[in-house]
PDB file of C-alpha atoms in Angstrom:
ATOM      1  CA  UNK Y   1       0.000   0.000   0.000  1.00 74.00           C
ATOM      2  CA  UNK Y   2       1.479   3.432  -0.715  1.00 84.00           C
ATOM      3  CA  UNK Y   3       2.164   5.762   2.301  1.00 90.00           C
ATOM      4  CA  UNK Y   4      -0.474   8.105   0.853  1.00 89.00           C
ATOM      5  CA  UNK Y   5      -3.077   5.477   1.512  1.00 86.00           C
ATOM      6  CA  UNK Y   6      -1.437   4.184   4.832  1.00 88.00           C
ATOM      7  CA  UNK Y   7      -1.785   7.592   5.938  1.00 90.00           C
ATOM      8  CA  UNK Y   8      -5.665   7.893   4.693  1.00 85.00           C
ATOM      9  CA  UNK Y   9      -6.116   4.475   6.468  1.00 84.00           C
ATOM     10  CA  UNK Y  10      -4.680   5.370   9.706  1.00 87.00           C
ATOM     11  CA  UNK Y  11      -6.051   9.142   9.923  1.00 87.00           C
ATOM     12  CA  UNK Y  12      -8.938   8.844  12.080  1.00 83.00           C
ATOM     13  CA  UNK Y  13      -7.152   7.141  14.428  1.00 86.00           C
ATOM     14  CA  UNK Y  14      -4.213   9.409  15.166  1.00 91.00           C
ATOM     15  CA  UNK Y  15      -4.193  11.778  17.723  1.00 92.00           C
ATOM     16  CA  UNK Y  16      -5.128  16.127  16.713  1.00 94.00           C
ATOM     17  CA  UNK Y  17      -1.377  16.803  16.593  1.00 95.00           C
ATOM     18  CA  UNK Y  18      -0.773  14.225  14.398  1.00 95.00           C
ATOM     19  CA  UNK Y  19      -3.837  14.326  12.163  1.00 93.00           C
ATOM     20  CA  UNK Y  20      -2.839  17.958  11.445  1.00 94.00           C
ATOM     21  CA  UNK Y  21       0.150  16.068   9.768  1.00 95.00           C
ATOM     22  CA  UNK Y  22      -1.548  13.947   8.023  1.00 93.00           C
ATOM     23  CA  UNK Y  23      -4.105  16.358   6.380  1.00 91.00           C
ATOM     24  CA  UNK Y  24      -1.470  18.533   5.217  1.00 92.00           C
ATOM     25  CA  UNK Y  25      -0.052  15.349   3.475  1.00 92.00           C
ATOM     26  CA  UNK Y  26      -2.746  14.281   1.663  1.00 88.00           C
ATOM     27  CA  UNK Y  27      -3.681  17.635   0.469  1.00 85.00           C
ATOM     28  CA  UNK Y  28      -0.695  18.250  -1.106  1.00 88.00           C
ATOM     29  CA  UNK Y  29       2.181  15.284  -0.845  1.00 87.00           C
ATOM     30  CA  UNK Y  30       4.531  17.858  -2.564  1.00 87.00           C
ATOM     31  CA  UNK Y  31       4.924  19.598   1.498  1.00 89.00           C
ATOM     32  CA  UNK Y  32       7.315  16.832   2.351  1.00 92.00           C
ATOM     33  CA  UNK Y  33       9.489  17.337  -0.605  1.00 91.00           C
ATOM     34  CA  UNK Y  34       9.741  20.858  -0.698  1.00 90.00           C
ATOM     35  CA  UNK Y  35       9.890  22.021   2.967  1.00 92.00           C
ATOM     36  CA  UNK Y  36      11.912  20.686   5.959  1.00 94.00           C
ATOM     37  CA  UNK Y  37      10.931  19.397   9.110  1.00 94.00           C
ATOM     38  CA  UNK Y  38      10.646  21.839  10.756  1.00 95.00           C
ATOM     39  CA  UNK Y  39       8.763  24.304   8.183  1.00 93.00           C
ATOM     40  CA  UNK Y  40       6.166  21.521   8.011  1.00 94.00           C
ATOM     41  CA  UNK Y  41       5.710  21.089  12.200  1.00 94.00           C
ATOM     42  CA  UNK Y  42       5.370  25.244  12.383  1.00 94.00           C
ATOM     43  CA  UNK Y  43       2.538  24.742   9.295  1.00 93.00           C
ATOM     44  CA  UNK Y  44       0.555  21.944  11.214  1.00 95.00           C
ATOM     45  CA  UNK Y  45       1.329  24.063  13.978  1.00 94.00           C
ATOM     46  CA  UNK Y  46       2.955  21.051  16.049  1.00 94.00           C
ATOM     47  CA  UNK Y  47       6.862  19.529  16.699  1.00 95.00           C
ATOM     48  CA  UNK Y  48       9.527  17.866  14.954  1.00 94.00           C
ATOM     49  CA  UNK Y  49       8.552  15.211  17.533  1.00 95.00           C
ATOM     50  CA  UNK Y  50       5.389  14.859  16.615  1.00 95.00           C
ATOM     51  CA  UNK Y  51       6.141  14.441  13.144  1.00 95.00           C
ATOM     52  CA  UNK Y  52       8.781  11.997  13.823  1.00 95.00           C
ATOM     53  CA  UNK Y  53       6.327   9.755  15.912  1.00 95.00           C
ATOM     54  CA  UNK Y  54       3.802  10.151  12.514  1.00 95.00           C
ATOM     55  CA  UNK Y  55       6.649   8.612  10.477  1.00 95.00           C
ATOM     56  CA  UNK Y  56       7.351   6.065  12.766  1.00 95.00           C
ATOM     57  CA  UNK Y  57       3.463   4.947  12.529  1.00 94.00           C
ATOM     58  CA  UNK Y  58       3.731   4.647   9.074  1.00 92.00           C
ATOM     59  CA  UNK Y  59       6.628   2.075   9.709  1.00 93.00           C
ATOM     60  CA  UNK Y  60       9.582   4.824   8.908  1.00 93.00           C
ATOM     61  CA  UNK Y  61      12.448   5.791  10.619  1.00 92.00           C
ATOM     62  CA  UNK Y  62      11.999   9.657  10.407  1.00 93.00           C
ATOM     63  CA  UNK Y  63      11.082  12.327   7.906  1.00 94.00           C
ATOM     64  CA  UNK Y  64      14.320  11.207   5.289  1.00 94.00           C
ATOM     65  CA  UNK Y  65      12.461   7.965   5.043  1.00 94.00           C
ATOM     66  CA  UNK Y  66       9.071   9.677   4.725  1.00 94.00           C
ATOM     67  CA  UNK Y  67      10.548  12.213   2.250  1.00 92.00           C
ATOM     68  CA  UNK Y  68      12.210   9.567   0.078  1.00 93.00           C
ATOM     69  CA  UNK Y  69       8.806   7.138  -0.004  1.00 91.00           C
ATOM     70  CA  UNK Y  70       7.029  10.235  -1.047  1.00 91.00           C
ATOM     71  CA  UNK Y  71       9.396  11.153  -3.464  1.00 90.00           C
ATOM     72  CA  UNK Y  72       9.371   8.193  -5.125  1.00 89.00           C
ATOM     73  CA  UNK Y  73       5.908   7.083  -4.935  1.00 86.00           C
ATOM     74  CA  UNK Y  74       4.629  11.483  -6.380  1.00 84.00           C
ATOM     75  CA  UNK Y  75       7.176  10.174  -9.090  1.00 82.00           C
ATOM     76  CA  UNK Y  76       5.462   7.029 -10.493  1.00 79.00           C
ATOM     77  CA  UNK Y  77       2.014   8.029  -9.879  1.00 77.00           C
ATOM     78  CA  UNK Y  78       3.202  11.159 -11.901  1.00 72.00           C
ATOM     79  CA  UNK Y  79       4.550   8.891 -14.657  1.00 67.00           C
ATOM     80  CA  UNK Y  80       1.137   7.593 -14.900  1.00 64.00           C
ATOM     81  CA  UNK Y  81      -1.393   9.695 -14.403  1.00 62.00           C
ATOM     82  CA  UNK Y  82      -3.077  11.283 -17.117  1.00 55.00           C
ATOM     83  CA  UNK Y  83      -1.919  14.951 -17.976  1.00 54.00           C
ATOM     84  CA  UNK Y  84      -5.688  16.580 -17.299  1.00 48.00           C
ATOM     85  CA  UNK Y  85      -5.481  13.620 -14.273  1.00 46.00           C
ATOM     86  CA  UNK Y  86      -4.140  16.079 -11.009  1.00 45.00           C
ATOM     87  CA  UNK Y  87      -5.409  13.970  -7.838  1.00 44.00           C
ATOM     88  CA  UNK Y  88      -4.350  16.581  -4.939  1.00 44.00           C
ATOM     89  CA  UNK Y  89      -6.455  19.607  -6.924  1.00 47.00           C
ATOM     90  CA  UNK Y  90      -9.507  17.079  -7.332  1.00 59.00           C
ATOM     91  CA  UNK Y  91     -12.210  18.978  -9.368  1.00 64.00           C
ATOM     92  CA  UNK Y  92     -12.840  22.442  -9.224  1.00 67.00           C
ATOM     93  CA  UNK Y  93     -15.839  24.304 -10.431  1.00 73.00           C
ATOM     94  CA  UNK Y  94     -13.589  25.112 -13.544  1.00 79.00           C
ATOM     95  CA  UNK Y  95     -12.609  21.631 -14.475  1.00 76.00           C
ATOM     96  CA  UNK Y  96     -13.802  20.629 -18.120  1.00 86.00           C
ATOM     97  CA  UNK Y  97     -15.201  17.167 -18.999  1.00 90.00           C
ATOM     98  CA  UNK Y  98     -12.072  15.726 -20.137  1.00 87.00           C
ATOM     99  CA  UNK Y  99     -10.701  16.280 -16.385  1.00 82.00           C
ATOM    100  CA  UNK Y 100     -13.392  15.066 -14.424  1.00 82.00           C
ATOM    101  CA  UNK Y 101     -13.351  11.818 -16.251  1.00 85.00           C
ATOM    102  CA  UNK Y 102      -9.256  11.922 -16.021  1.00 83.00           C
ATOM    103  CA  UNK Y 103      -9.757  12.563 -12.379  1.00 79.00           C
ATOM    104  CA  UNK Y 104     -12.400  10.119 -11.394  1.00 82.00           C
ATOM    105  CA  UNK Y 105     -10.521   7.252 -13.732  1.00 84.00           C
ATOM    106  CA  UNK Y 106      -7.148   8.299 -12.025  1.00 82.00           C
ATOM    107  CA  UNK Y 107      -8.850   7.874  -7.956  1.00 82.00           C
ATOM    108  CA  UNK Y 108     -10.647   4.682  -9.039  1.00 86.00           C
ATOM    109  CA  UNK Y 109      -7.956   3.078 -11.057  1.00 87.00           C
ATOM    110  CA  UNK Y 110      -5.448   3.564  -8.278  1.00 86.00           C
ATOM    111  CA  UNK Y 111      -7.837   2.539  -5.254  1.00 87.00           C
ATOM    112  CA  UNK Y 112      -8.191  -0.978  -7.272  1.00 92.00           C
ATOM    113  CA  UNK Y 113      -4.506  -1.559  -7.991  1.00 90.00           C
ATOM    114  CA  UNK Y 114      -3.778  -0.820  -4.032  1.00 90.00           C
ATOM    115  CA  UNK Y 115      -6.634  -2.907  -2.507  1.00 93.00           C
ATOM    116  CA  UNK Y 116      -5.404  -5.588  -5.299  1.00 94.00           C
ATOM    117  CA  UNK Y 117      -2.177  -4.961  -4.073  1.00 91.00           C
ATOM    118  CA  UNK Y 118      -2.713  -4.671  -0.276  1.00 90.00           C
ATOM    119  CA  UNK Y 119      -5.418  -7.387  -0.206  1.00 94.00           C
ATOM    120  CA  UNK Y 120      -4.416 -10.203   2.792  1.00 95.00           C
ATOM    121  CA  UNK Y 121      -5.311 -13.538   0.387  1.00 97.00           C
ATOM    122  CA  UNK Y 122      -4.863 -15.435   3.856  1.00 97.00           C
ATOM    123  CA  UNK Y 123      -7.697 -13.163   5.438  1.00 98.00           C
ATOM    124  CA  UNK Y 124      -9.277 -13.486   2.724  1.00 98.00           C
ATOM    125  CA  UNK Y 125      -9.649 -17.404   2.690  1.00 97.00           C
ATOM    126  CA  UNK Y 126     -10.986 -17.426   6.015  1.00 98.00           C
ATOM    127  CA  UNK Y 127     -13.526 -15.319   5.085  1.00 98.00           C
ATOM    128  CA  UNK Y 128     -14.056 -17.285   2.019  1.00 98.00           C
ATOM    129  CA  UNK Y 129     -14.156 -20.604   4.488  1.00 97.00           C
ATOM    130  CA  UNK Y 130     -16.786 -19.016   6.617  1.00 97.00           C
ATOM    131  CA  UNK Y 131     -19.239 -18.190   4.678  1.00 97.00           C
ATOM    132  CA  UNK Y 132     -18.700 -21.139   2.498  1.00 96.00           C
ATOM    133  CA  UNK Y 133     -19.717 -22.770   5.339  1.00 96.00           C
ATOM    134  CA  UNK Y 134     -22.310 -20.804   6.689  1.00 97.00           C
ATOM    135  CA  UNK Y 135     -25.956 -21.362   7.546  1.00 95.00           C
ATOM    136  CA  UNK Y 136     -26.786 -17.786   7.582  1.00 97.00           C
ATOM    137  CA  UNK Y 137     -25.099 -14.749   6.436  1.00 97.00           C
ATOM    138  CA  UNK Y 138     -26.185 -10.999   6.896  1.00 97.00           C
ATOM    139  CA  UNK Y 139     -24.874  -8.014   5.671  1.00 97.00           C
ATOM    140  CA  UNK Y 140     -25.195  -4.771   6.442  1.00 97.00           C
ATOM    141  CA  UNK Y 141     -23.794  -1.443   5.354  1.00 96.00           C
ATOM    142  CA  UNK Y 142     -25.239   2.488   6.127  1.00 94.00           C
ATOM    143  CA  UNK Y 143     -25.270   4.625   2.621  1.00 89.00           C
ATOM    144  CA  UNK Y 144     -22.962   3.861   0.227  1.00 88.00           C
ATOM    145  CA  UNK Y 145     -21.734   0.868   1.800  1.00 92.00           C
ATOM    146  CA  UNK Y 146     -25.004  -0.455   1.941  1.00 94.00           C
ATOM    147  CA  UNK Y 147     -25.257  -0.724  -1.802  1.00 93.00           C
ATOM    148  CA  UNK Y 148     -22.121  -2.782  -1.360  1.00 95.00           C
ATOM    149  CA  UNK Y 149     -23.904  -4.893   1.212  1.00 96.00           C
ATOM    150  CA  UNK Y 150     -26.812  -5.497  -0.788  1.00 96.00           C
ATOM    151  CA  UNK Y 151     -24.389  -6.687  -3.969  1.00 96.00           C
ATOM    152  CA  UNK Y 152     -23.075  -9.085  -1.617  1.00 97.00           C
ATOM    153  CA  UNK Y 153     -26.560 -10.617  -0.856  1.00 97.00           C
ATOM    154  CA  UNK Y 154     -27.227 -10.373  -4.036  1.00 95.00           C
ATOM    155  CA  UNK Y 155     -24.528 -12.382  -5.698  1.00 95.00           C
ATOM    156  CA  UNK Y 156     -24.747 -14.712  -2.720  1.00 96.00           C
ATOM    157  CA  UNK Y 157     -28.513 -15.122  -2.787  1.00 94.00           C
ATOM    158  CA  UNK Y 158     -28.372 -16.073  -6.709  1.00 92.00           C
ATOM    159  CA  UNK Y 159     -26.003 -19.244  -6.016  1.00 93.00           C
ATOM    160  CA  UNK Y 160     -28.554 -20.676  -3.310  1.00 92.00           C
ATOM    161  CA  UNK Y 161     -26.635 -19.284  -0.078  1.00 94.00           C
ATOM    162  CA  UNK Y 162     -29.012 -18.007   2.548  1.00 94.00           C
ATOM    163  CA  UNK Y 163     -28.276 -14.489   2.936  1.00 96.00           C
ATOM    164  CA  UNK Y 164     -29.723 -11.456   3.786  1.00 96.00           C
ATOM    165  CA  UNK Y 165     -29.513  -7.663   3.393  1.00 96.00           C
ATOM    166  CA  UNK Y 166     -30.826  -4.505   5.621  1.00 94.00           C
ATOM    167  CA  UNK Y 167     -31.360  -1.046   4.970  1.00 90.00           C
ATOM    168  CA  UNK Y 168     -31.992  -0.733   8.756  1.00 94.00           C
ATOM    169  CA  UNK Y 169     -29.720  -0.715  11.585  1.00 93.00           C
ATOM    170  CA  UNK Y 170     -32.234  -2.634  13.888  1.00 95.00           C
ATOM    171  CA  UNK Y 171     -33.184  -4.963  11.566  1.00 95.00           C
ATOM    172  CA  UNK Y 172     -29.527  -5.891  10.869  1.00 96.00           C
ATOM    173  CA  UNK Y 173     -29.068  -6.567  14.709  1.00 95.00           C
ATOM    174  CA  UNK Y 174     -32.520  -8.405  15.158  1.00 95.00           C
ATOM    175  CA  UNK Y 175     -31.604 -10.634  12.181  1.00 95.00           C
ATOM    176  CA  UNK Y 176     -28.458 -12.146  14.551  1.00 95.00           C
ATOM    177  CA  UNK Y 177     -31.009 -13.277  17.195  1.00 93.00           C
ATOM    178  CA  UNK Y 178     -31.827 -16.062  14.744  1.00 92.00           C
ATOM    179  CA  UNK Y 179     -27.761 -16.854  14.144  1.00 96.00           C
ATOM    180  CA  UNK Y 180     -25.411 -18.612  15.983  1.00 95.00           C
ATOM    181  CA  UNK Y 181     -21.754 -20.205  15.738  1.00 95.00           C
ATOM    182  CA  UNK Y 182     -21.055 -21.048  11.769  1.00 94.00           C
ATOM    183  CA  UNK Y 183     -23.180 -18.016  10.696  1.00 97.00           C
ATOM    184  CA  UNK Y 184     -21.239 -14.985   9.251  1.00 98.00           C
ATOM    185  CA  UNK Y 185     -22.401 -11.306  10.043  1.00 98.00           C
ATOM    186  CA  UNK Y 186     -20.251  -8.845   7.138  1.00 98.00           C
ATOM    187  CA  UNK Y 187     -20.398  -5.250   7.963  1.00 98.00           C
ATOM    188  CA  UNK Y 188     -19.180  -2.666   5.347  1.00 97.00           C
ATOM    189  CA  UNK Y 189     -17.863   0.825   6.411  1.00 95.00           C
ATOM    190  CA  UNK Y 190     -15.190   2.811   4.540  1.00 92.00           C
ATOM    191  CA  UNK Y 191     -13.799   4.965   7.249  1.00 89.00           C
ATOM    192  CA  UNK Y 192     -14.948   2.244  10.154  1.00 93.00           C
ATOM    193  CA  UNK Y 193     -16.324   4.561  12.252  1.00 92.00           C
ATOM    194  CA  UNK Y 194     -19.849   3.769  11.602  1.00 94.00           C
ATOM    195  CA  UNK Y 195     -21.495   3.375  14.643  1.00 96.00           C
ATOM    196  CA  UNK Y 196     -24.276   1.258  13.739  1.00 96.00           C
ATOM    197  CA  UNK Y 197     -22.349  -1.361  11.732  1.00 97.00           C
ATOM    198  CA  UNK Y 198     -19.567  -1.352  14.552  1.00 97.00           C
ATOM    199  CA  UNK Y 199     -22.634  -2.366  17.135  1.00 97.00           C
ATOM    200  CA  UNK Y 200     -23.651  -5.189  14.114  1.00 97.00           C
ATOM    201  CA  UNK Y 201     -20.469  -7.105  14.404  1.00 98.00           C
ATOM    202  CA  UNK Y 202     -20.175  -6.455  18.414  1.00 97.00           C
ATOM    203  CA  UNK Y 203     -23.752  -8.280  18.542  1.00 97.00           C
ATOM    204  CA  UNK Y 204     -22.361 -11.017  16.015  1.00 97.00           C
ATOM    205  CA  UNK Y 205     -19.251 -11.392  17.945  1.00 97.00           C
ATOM    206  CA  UNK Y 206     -21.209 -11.681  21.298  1.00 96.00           C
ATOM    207  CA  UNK Y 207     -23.684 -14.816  19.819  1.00 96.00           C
ATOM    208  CA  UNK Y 208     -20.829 -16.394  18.429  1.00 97.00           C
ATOM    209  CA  UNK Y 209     -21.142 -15.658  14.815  1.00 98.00           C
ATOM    210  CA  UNK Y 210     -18.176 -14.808  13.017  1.00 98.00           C
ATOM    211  CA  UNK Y 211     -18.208 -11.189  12.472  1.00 98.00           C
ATOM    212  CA  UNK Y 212     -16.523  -9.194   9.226  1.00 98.00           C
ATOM    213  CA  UNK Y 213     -15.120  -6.069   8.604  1.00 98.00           C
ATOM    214  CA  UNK Y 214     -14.849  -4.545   4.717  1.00 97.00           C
ATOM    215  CA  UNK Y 215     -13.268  -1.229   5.370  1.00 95.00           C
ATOM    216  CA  UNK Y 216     -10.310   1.134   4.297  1.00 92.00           C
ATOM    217  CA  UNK Y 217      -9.137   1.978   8.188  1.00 88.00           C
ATOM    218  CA  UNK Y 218      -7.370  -1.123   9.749  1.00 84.00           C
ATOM    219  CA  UNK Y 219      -7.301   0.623  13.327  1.00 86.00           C
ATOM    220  CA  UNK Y 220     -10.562   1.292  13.327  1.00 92.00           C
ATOM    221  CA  UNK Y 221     -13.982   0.884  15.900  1.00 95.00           C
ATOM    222  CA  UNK Y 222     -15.413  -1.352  12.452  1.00 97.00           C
ATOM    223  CA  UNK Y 223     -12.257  -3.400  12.342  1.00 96.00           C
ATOM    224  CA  UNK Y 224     -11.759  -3.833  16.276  1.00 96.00           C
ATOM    225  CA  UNK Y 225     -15.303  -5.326  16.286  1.00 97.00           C
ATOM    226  CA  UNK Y 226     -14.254  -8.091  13.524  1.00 98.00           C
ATOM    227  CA  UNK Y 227     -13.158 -11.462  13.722  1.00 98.00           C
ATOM    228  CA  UNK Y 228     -12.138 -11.139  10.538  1.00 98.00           C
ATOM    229  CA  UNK Y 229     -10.935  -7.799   8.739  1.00 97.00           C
ATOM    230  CA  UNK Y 230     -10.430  -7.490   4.401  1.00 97.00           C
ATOM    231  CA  UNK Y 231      -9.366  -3.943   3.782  1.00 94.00           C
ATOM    232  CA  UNK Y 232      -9.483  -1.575   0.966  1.00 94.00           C
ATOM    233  CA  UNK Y 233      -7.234   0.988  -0.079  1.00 89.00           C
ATOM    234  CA  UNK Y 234      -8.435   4.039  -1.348  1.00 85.00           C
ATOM    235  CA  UNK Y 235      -7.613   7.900  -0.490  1.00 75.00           C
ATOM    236  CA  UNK Y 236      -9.798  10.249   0.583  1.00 65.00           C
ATOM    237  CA  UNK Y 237     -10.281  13.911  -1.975  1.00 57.00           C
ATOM    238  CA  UNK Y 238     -11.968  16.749  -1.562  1.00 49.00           C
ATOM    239  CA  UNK Y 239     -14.791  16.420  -3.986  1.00 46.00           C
ATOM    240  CA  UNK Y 240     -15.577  13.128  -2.433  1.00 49.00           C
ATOM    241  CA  UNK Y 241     -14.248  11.205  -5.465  1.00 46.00           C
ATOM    242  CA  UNK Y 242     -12.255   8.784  -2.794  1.00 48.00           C
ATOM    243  CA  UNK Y 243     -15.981   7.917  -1.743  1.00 61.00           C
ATOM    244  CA  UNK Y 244     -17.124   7.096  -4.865  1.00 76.00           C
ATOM    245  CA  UNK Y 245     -13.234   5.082  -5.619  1.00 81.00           C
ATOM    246  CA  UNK Y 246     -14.257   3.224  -2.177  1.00 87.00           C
ATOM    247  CA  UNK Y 247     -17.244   1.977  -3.708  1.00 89.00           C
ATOM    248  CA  UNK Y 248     -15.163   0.804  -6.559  1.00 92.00           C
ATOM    249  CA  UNK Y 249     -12.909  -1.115  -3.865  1.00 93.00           C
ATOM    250  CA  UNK Y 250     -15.234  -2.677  -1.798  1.00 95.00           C
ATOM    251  CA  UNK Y 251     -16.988  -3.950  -4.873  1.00 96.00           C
ATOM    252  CA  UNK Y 252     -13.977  -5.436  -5.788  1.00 96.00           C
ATOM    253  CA  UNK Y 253     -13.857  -7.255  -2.816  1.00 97.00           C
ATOM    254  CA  UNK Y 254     -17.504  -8.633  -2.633  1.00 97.00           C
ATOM    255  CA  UNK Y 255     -16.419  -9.677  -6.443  1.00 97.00           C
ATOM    256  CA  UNK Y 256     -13.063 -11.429  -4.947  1.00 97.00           C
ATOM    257  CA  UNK Y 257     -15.738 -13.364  -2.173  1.00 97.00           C
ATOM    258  CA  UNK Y 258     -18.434 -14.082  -4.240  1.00 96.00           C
ATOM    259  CA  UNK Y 259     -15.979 -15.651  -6.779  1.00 96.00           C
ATOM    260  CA  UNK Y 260     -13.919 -17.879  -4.193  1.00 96.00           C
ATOM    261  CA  UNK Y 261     -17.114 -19.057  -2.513  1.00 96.00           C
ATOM    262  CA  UNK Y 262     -19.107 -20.013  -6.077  1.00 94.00           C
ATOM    263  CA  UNK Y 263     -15.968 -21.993  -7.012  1.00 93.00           C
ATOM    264  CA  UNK Y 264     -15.903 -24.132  -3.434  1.00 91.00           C
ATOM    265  CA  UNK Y 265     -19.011 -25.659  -5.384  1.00 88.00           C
ATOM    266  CA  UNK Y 266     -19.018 -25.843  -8.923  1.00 88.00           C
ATOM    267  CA  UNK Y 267     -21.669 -27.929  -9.888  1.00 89.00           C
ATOM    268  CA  UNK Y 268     -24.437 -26.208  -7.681  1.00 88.00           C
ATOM    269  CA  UNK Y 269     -23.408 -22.604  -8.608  1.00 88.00           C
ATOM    270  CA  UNK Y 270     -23.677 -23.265 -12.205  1.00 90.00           C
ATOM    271  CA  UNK Y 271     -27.395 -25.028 -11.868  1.00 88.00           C
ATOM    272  CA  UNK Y 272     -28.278 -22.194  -9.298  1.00 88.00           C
ATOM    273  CA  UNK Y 273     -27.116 -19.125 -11.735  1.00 87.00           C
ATOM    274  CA  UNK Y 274     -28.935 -21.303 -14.633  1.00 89.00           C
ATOM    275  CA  UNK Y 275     -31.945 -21.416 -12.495  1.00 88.00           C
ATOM    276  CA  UNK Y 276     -32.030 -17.748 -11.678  1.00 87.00           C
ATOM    277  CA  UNK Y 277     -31.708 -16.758 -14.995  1.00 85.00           C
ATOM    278  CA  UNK Y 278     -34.584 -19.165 -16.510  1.00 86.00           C
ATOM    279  CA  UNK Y 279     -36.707 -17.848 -13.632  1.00 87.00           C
ATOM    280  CA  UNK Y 280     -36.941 -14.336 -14.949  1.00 83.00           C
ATOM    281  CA  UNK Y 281     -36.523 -15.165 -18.820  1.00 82.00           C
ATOM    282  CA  UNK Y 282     -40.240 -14.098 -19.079  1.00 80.00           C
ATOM    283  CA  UNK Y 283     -39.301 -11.027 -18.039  1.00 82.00           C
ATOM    284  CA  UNK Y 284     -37.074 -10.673 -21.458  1.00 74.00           C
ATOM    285  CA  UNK Y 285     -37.632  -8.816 -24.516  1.00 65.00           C
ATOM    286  CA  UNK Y 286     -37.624 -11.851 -27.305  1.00 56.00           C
TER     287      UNK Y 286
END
C-alpha cells in the first residue's frame, strides 16, 4: 500500500497533533518534498517530535524515510497519471469534462490496484471458508456501503446461499437473534467509524457468529469489532471522489468473495445461476 493510503487508512485514528500532519499530506504530498521538518511542524502548527512519531506509525524511521517514499511514490504516480489527471487539486468548479473523467478514472484506477495490491489472500480465505460454510449470512452497510452490502446478498442469494440484506440498523441486529456459531455477520464501512455497523459485528461477535469487517481503516472501531478484517485501499479527496473510488474497492472485494465461494461448489453454482436466470426469462424482450 502506498504511504499516501497508509496515511488515509490510519487518519482517524491518530491523535489532533498528528492528524494535522496527516491532512497537510494528503492535500498536497509535494509539502514533504519541498519544505523541511521543521517548516512543516510550524505549518501543522505542532513539533519535529510529533512528526517523527507520525513517520514512525507509518513504519519509517523519520522524515528522510518519509521524504524519500514520497518522493518516489509522487514520481510514479506522476509517470502515470493522465496529464488533465491532477489527484491533490480534485475537481474544481472550472474543471472541463475531459478532467473530471481523467480525475475520477485516475482515484478509481489507483484505489483498485492498491486494494489488489494490499489485499491479505490469507484473510481473505478465512472469510471465504466461513461463509462457504455458513448457515446464515447478513450483511449490512449504512449509505454507500449499503449498496455494497446489498451486492453481496445479491450475488450470494443467486447461487442458493441463505443471505440477507438490511437497509436498517435494527433490523440488521434483530436478524443475529436467529444466528449462531457457523453463521457470518459482514459489515461494510469505509472509514470504520460507523457506529451502527460497529454495534452489528459487536452483537455477532457476542452470539458467536463470526463477524466481518470490509473497510479502508485497519485501526478502526469497524475493524476492532471483527473477527475477521479485508481492507481496501483508497484515499480520501476533496470532492468526495475517494468515496465514490471506495465503492469501486469494496466492490472489488464482494467480487473477490463471491468468486472464491461459487468456485468451493461448482456444480451447484452453475445449476443455481442457470436457475435464476430461466426464472426471470419471461421477463425478457424476445
Amino acid at each position: 500500500m502506498s504511504i499516501q493510503s497508509q496515511i488515509q487508512a490510519k487518519r482517524d485514528t491518530l491523535a489532533p497533533s498528528m492528524r494535522r500532519v496527516a491532512d497537510a499530506i494528503l492535500a498536497d504530498p509535494g509539502l514533504v518534498l519541498e519544505e523541511t521538518i521543521s517548516e512543516l511542524a510550524r505549518k501543522c502548527a505542532t513539533s519535529e517530535t510529533t512528526i517523527v512519531r507520525f513517520c514512525r506509525t507509518l513504519g519509517l524511521a523519520g522524515y528522510v524515510q518519509l521524504r524519500l517514499a514520497l518522493a518516489t511514490e509522487v514520481g510514479r504516480e506522476g509517470a502515470r497519471r493522465s496529464p488533465t489527471a491532477t489527484y491533490g487539486s480534485d475537481i474544481s468548479a472550472g474543471s472541463t469534462l475531459e478532467e473530471v473523467v481523467a480525475s475520477i478514472g485516475f482515484t478509481e484506477n489507483l484505489g483498485i490496484e492498491e486494494t489488489i495490491n494490499s489485499l491479505d489472500i490469507a484473510e481473505l480465505g478465512r472469510v471465504v471458508d466461513a461463509i462457504d460454510a455458513a448457515t446464515r449470512i447478513s450483511v449490512y452497510g449504512v449509505s454507500a456501503s449499503g449498496w455494497s452490502a446489498a451486492d453481496l446478498h445479491r450475488k450470494l442469494f443467486r447461487i442458493g446461499r441463505v443471505a440477507y440484506s438490511f437497509a436498517d440498523g435494527h433490523d440488521a441486529v434483530t436478524s443475529l437473534g436467529l444466528m449462531g456459531a457457523g453463521d457470518v455477520a459482514v459489515g461494510f464501512s469505509h472509514r470504520g467509524t460507523t457506529a451502527e455497523v460497529v454495534r452489528f459485528l459487536e452483537a455477532a461477535r457476542e452470539r458467536g457468529v463470526t463477524a466481518v469487517a470490509i473497510t479502508n481503516a485497519a485501526g478502526s472501531p469497524v475493524a476492532g469489532a471483527a473477527d475477521l478484517v479485508l481492507r481496501t485501499a483508497v484515499r480520501e479527496s476533496p470532492f468526495r471522489s475517494g468515496a465514490m473510488a471506495s465503492r469501486t474497492a469494496q466492490l472489488l472485494i464482494v467480487d473477490c468473495i463471491f468468486v472464491a465461494v461459487a468456485q468451493r461448489r461448482m456444480t451447484e453454482t452453475v445449476d443455481a445461476l442457470r436457475d435464476t436466470h430461466d426464472a426471470v426469462a419471461q421477463f425478457r424482450d424476445n
